[in-house]
XYZ file of C-alpha atoms in Angstrom:
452
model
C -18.815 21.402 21.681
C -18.481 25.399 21.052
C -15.032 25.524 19.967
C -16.620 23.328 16.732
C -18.288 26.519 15.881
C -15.546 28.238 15.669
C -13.695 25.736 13.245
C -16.791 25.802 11.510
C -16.340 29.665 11.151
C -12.519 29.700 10.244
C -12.799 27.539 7.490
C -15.131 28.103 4.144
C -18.886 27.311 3.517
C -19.416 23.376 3.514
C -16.090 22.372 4.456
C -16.881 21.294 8.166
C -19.273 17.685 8.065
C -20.945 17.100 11.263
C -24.262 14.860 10.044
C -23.565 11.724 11.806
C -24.713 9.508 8.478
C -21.859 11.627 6.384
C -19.254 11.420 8.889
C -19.503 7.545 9.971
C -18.628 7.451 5.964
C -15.224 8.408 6.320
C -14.898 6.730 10.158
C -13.176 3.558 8.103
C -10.948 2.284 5.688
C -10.893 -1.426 3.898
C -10.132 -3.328 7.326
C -12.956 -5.149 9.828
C -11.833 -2.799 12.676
C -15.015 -0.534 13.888
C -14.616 2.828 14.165
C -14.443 5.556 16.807
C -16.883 8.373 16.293
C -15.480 11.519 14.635
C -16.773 15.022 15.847
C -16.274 16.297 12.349
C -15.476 15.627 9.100
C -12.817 18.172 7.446
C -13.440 18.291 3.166
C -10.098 20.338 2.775
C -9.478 21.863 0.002
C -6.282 24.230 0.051
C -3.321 24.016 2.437
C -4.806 26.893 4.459
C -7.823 24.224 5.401
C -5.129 22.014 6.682
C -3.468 24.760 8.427
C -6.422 26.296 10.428
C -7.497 22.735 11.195
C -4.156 21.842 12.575
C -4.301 25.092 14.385
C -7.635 24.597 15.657
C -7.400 21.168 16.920
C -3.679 22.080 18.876
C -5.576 24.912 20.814
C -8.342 22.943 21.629
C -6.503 19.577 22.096
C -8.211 17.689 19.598
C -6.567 14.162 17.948
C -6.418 14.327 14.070
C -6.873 11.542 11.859
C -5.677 12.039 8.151
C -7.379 10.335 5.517
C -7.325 9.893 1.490
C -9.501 7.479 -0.548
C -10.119 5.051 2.790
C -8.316 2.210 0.647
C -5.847 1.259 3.876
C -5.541 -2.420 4.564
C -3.782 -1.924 8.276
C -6.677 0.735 9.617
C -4.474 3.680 9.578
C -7.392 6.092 8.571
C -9.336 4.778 11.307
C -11.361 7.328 13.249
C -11.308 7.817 16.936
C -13.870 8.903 19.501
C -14.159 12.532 18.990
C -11.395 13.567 16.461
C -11.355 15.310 13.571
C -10.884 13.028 10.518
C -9.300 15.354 7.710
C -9.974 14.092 4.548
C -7.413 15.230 1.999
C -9.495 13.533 -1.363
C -10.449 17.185 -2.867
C -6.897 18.271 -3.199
C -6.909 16.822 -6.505
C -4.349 19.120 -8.319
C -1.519 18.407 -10.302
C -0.010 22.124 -9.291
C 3.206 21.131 -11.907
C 4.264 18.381 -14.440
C 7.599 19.279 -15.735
C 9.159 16.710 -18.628
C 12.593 18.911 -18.651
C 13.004 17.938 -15.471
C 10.988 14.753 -15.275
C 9.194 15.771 -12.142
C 5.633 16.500 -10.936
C 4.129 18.283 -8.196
C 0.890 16.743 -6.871
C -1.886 17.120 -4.450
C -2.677 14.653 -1.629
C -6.039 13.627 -3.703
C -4.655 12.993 -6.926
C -5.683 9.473 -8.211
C -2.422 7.466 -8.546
C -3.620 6.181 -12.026
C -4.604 10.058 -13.295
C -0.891 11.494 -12.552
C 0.540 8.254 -14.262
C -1.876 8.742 -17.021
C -0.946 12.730 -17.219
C 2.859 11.722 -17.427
C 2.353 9.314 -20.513
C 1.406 12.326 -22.312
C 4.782 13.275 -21.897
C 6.112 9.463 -22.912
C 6.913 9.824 -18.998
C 5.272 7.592 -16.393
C 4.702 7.358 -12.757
C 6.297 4.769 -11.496
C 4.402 3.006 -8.124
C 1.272 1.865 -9.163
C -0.595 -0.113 -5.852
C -3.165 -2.534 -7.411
C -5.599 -0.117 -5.911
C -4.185 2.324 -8.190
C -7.440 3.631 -9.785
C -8.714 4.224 -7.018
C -5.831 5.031 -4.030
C -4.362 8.555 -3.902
C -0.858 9.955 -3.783
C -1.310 10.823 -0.204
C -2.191 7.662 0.791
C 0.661 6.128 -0.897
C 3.005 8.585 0.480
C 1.370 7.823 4.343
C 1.753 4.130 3.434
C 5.339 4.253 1.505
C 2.648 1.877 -0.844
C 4.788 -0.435 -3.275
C 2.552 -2.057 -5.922
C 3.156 -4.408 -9.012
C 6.075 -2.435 -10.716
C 8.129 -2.001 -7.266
C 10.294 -5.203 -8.166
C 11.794 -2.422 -10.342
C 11.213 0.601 -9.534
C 11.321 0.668 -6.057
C 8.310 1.370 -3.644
C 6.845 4.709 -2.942
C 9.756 6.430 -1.465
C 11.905 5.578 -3.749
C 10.409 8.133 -6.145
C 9.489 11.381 -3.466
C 11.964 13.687 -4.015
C 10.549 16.516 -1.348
C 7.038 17.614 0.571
C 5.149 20.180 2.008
C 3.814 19.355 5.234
C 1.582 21.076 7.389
C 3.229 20.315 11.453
C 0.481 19.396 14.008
C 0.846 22.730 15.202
C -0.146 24.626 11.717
C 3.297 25.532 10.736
C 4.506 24.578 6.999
C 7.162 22.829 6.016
C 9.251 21.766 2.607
C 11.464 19.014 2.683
C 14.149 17.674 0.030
C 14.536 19.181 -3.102
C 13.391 18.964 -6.810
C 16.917 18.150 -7.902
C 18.090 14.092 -8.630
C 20.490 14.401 -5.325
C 20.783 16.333 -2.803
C 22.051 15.623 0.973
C 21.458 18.719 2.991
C 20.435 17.703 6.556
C 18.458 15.208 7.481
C 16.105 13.269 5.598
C 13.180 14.460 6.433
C 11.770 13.643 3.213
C 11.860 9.751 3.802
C 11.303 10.376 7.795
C 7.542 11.220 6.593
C 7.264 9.218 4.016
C 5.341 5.524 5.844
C 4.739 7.799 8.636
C 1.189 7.081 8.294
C -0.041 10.494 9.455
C 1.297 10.544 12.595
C 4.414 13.706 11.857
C 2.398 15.670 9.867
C 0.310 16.185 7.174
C 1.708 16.075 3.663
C -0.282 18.452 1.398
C 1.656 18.310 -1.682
C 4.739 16.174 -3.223
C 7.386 16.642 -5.549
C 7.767 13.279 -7.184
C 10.029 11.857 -10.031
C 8.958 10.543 -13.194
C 10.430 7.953 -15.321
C 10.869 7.678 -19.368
C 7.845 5.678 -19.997
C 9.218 2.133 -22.336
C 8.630 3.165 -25.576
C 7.770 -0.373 -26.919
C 4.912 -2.855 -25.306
C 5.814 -5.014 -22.773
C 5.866 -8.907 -23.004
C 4.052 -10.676 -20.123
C 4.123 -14.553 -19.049
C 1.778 -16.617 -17.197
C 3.145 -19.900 -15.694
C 1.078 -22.359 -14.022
C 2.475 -24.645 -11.085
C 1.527 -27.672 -9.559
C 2.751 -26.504 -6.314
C 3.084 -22.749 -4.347
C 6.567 -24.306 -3.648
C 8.047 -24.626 -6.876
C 6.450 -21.200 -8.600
C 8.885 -20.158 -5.293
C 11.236 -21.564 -6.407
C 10.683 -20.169 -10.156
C 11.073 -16.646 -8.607
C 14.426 -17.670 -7.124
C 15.681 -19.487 -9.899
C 14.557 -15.752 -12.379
C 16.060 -13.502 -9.428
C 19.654 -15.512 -9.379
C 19.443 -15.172 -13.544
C 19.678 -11.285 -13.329
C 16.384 -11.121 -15.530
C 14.728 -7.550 -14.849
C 11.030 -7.974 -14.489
C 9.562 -5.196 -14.659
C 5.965 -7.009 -12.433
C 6.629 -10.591 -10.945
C 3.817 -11.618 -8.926
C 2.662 -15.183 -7.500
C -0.732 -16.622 -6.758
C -1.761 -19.630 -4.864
C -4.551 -21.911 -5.454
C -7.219 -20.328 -3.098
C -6.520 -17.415 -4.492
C -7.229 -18.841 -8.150
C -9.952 -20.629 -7.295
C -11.669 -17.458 -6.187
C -10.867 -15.417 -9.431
C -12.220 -18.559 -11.255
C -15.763 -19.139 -9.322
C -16.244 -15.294 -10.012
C -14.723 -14.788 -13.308
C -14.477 -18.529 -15.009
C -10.364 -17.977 -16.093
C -10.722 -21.483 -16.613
C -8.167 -22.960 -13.622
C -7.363 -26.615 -14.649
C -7.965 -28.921 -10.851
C -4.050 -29.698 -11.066
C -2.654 -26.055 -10.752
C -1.604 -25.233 -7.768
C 0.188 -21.260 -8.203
C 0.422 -19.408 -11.012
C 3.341 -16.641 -11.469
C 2.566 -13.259 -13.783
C 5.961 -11.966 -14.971
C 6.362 -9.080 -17.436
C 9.952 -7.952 -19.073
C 9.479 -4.580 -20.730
C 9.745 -4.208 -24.919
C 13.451 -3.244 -24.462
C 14.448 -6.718 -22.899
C 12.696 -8.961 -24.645
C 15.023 -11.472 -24.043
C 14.112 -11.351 -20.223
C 10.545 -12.524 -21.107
C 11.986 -15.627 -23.255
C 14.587 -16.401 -20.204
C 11.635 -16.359 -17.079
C 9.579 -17.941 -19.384
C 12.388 -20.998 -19.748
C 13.312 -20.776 -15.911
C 9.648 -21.808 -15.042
C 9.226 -24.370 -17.460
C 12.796 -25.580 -15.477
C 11.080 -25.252 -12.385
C 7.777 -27.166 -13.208
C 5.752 -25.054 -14.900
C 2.635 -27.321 -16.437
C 1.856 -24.354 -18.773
C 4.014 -21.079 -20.421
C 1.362 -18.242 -21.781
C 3.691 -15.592 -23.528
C 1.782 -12.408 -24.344
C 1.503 -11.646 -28.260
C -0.339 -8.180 -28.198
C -1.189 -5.322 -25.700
C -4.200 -6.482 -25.360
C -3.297 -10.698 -24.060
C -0.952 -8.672 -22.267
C -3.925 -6.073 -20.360
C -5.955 -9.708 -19.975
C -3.172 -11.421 -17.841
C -2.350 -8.574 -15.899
C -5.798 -8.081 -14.866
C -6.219 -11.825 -13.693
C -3.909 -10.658 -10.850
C -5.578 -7.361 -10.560
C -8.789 -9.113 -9.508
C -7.182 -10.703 -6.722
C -8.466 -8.848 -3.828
C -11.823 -8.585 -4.806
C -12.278 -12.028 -5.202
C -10.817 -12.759 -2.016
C -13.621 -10.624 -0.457
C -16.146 -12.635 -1.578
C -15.538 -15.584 0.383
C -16.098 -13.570 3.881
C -14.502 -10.897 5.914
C -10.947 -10.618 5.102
C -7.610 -10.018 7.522
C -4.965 -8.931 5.062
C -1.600 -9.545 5.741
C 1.896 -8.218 4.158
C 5.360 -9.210 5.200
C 8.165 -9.182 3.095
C 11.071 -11.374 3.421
C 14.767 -11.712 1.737
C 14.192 -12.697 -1.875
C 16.290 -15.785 -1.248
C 14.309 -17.088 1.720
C 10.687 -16.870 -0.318
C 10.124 -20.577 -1.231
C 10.472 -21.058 2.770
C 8.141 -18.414 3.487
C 5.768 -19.947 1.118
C 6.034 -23.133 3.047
C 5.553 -21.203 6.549
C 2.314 -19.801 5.469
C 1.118 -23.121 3.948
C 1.752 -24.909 7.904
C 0.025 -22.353 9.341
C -3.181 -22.591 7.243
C -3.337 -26.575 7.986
C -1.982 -26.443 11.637
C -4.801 -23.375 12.827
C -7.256 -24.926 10.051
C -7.904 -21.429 8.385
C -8.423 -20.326 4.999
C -5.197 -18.608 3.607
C -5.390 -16.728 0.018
C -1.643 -15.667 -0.545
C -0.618 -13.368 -3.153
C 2.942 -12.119 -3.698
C 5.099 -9.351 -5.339
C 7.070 -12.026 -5.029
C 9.945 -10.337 -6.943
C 10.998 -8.232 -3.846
C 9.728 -10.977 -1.088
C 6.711 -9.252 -0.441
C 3.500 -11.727 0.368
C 0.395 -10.697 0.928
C -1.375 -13.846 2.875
C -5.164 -12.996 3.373
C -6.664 -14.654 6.138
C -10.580 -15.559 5.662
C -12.924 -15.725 8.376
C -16.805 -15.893 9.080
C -18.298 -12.485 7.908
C -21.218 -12.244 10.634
C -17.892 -12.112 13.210
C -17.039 -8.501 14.683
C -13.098 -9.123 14.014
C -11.542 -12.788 13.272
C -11.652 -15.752 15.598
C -8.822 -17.123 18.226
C -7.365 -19.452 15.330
C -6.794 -16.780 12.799
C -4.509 -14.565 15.069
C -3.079 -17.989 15.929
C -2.341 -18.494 12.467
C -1.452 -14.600 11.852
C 0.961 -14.756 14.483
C 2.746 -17.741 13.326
C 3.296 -16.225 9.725
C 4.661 -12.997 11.626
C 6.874 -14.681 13.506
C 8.237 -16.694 10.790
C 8.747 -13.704 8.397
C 11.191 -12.452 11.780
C 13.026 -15.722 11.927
C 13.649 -15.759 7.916
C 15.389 -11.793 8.480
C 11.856 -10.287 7.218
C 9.525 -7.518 8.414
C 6.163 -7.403 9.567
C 5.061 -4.893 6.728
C 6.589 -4.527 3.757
C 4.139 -1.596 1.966
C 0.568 -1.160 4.329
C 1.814 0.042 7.189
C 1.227 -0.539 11.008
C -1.854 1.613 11.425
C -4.022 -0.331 13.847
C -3.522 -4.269 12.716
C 0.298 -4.627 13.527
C 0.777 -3.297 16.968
C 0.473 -5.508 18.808
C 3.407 -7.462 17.259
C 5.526 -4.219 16.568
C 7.843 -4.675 19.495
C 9.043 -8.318 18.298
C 10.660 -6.123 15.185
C 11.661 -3.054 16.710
C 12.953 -4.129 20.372
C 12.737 -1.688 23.002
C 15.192 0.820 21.836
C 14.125 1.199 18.861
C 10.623 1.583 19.983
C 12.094 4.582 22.325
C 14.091 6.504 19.373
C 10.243 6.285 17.454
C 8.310 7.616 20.490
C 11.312 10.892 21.050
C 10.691 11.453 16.872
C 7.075 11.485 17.491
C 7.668 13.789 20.489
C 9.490 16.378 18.499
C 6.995 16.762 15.973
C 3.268 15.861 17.713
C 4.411 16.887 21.011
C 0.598 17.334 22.313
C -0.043 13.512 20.043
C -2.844 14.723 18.426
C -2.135 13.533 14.795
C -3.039 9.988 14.074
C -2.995 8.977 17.886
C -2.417 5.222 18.345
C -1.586 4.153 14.921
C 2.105 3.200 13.591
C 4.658 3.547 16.334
């Protein structure tokens, strides 16, 4: 293609990929789904390289397909046939931190962990942290509206963007929001792009709020179950308390039972679930109430964390989770999120479905905002899963609906979800997305076929 060369020539030396053994490396992200080729690879470095590739591929009529650290779970970073993917993992600045103002401005490549870790040195913190948070970035997240182990408090992604810059598909830059706690002028453009999965525009830096960081260690429990069902039923019985976890996450057996044939955690045959809580230092007396609630609710075994350190050890039994899970074959990774109210039923949905399509089911949960992460396990050597695990998907999905849920509480759409999106959205709906897509990728070059 000639007009390549002359991206080649706008941008600087060694930015522009086009050795097919480098580029098939960013075709992908964590899903099964195979790739489309690229006809380039884009290292940007500055806005301007986003710019005169947005430029570029408008003129030419080339799709774009945005990408961070490749650590989607709904193939939203998936390549197409002959796009440009535009990696965004070398803007890795940190361009402000301000503690006056409790705010930092951050690159699209940032680690999430490395601009949490730069705020404690403030006694500030960042507030979303994904479980792939040493390895995810901020633009990700932000494409993603990513949630993560803390979001039972502190809200998901979004919930701590206070304004962008985004490059349009046609090169033009924009800022949204503010750097000020409120502000209401016009639309919210702000949270428009934020879970837009690449498909608006291309964020290339965020103004994002930081949080006082606890000043005392926090004070974790680990509660074992002898059924998913009534560690459910522990959540609902902490949630109706008014406890304030700051993490409150669930695990099923399957999911144990793969930690423990990797690790050796040493899972006793009669636990069923087990349910990770933490209560920061300041409420201490939330840790000593969840901790009572599950031993109401059937809890076999209470841990209570003495020192930092216990505390690092249970929190990274639920941090090995995924990996774990990916040892037993290819994986189909699911995420709906349902009323907090209605979880113990959800928990029951997904358990019917495993039996009645005779699949392997991992769940995991941030179960203190309804969010469950079922993980569907199939044959590795297969291209994508078998008839009886989109059976089994599809049940789960259409049970989250019936219980007032969503198909996606914190990976996105990307590629996975379409095909159920219109069961959420309804046709009207579906039309207002397409006319918001229109106004801002009018050619639908960014991201085309993902999200919407």
């Amino acid at each position: 293609m000639n007009a390549l060369a002359d991206l080649v020539d706008a941008l600087p030396a060694g930015r522009v990929l086009t050795d097919p053994d480098v580029t098939g490396s960013y075709a992908r992200d964590q899903t099964f789904l195979v790739p489309g080729t690229p006809l380039c690879v884009v290292t940007a470095q500055t806005r301007d390289d986003v710019v005169t590739t947005l430029r570029w591929a408008t003129e030419h009529r080339v799709p774009v397909v945005p990408r961070g650290a490749g650590t989607g779970l709904a193939g939203g970073a998936t390549a197409v046939d002959g796009c440009v993917t535009l990696s965004l993992a070398r803007m890795t600045a940190i361009r402000e931190l301000s503690p006056a103002d409790e705010i930092a401005v951050a690159e699209p490549g940032v680690i999430t962990a490395d601009l949490d870790r730069a705020a404690r040195e403030h006694g500030l913190m960042y507030a979303p942290d994904p479980s792939s948070y040493e390895i995810s970035t901020i633009g990700g997240n932000l494409a993603t509206n990513a949630g993560g182990l803390r979001c039972v408090k502190y809200g998901v992604t979004r919930d701590s963007v206070l304004g962008l810059e985004v490059v349009l598909a046609d090169g033009r830059v924009i800022s949204t929001g503010r750097r000020t706690m409120k502000g209401v002028t016009g639309y919210d453009l702000t949270g428009l792009f934020v879970g837009s999965e690449g498909t608006l525009g291309v964020i290339t830096s965020a103004t994002l709020r930081l949080r006082r960081a606890p000043t005392l260690p926090p004070v974790t429990i680990a509660a074992e179950f002898p059924s998913l069902r009534a560690a459910g039923d522990a959540v609902a019985a902490i949630v109706a308390a008014g406890c304030r976890p700051s993490l409150l996450e669930l695990m099923d057996r399957n999911t144990l039972k793969a930690i423990d044939d990797w690790k050796n955690i040493g899972l006793e045959p009669g636990v069923q679930a087990m349910l990770i809580a933490q209560a920061e230092g300041d409420t201490p007396g939330d840790a000593a109430e969840m901790a009572r609630l599950c031993e109401r609710n059937g809890a076999g075994f209470v841990a209570v964390s003495s020192t930092p350190e216990e505390t690092e050890e249970l929190i990274g039994i639920r941090r090995l989770a995924y990996s774990a899970k990916e040892r037993l074959g290819a994986c189909l990774v699911e995420d709906v999120c349902v009323p907090r109210s209605v979880l113990p039923d959800m928990i029951s949905a997904v358990e019917r479905a495993a039996v009645r399509h005779d699949v392997l089911i991992c769940t995991i949960a941030h179960a203190g905002d309804g969010n469950l992460h079922p993980v569907f396990v199939f044959d590795r050597s297969l291209p994508e899963p078998p008839e009886n695990v989109w059976a089994a998907a599809d049940e789960v999905f259409h049970a989250a609906l019936d219980l007032g849920g969503t198909l996606t509480g914190e990976h996105g759409v990307g590629l996975l979800k379409r095909r159920w999106l219109g069961l959420e959205n309804g046709p009207v709906v579906s039309e207002v997305q397409r006319g918001i897509k229109q106004v801002f990728d009018p050619l639908g070059i960014l991201n085309p076929g993902k999200a919407i």
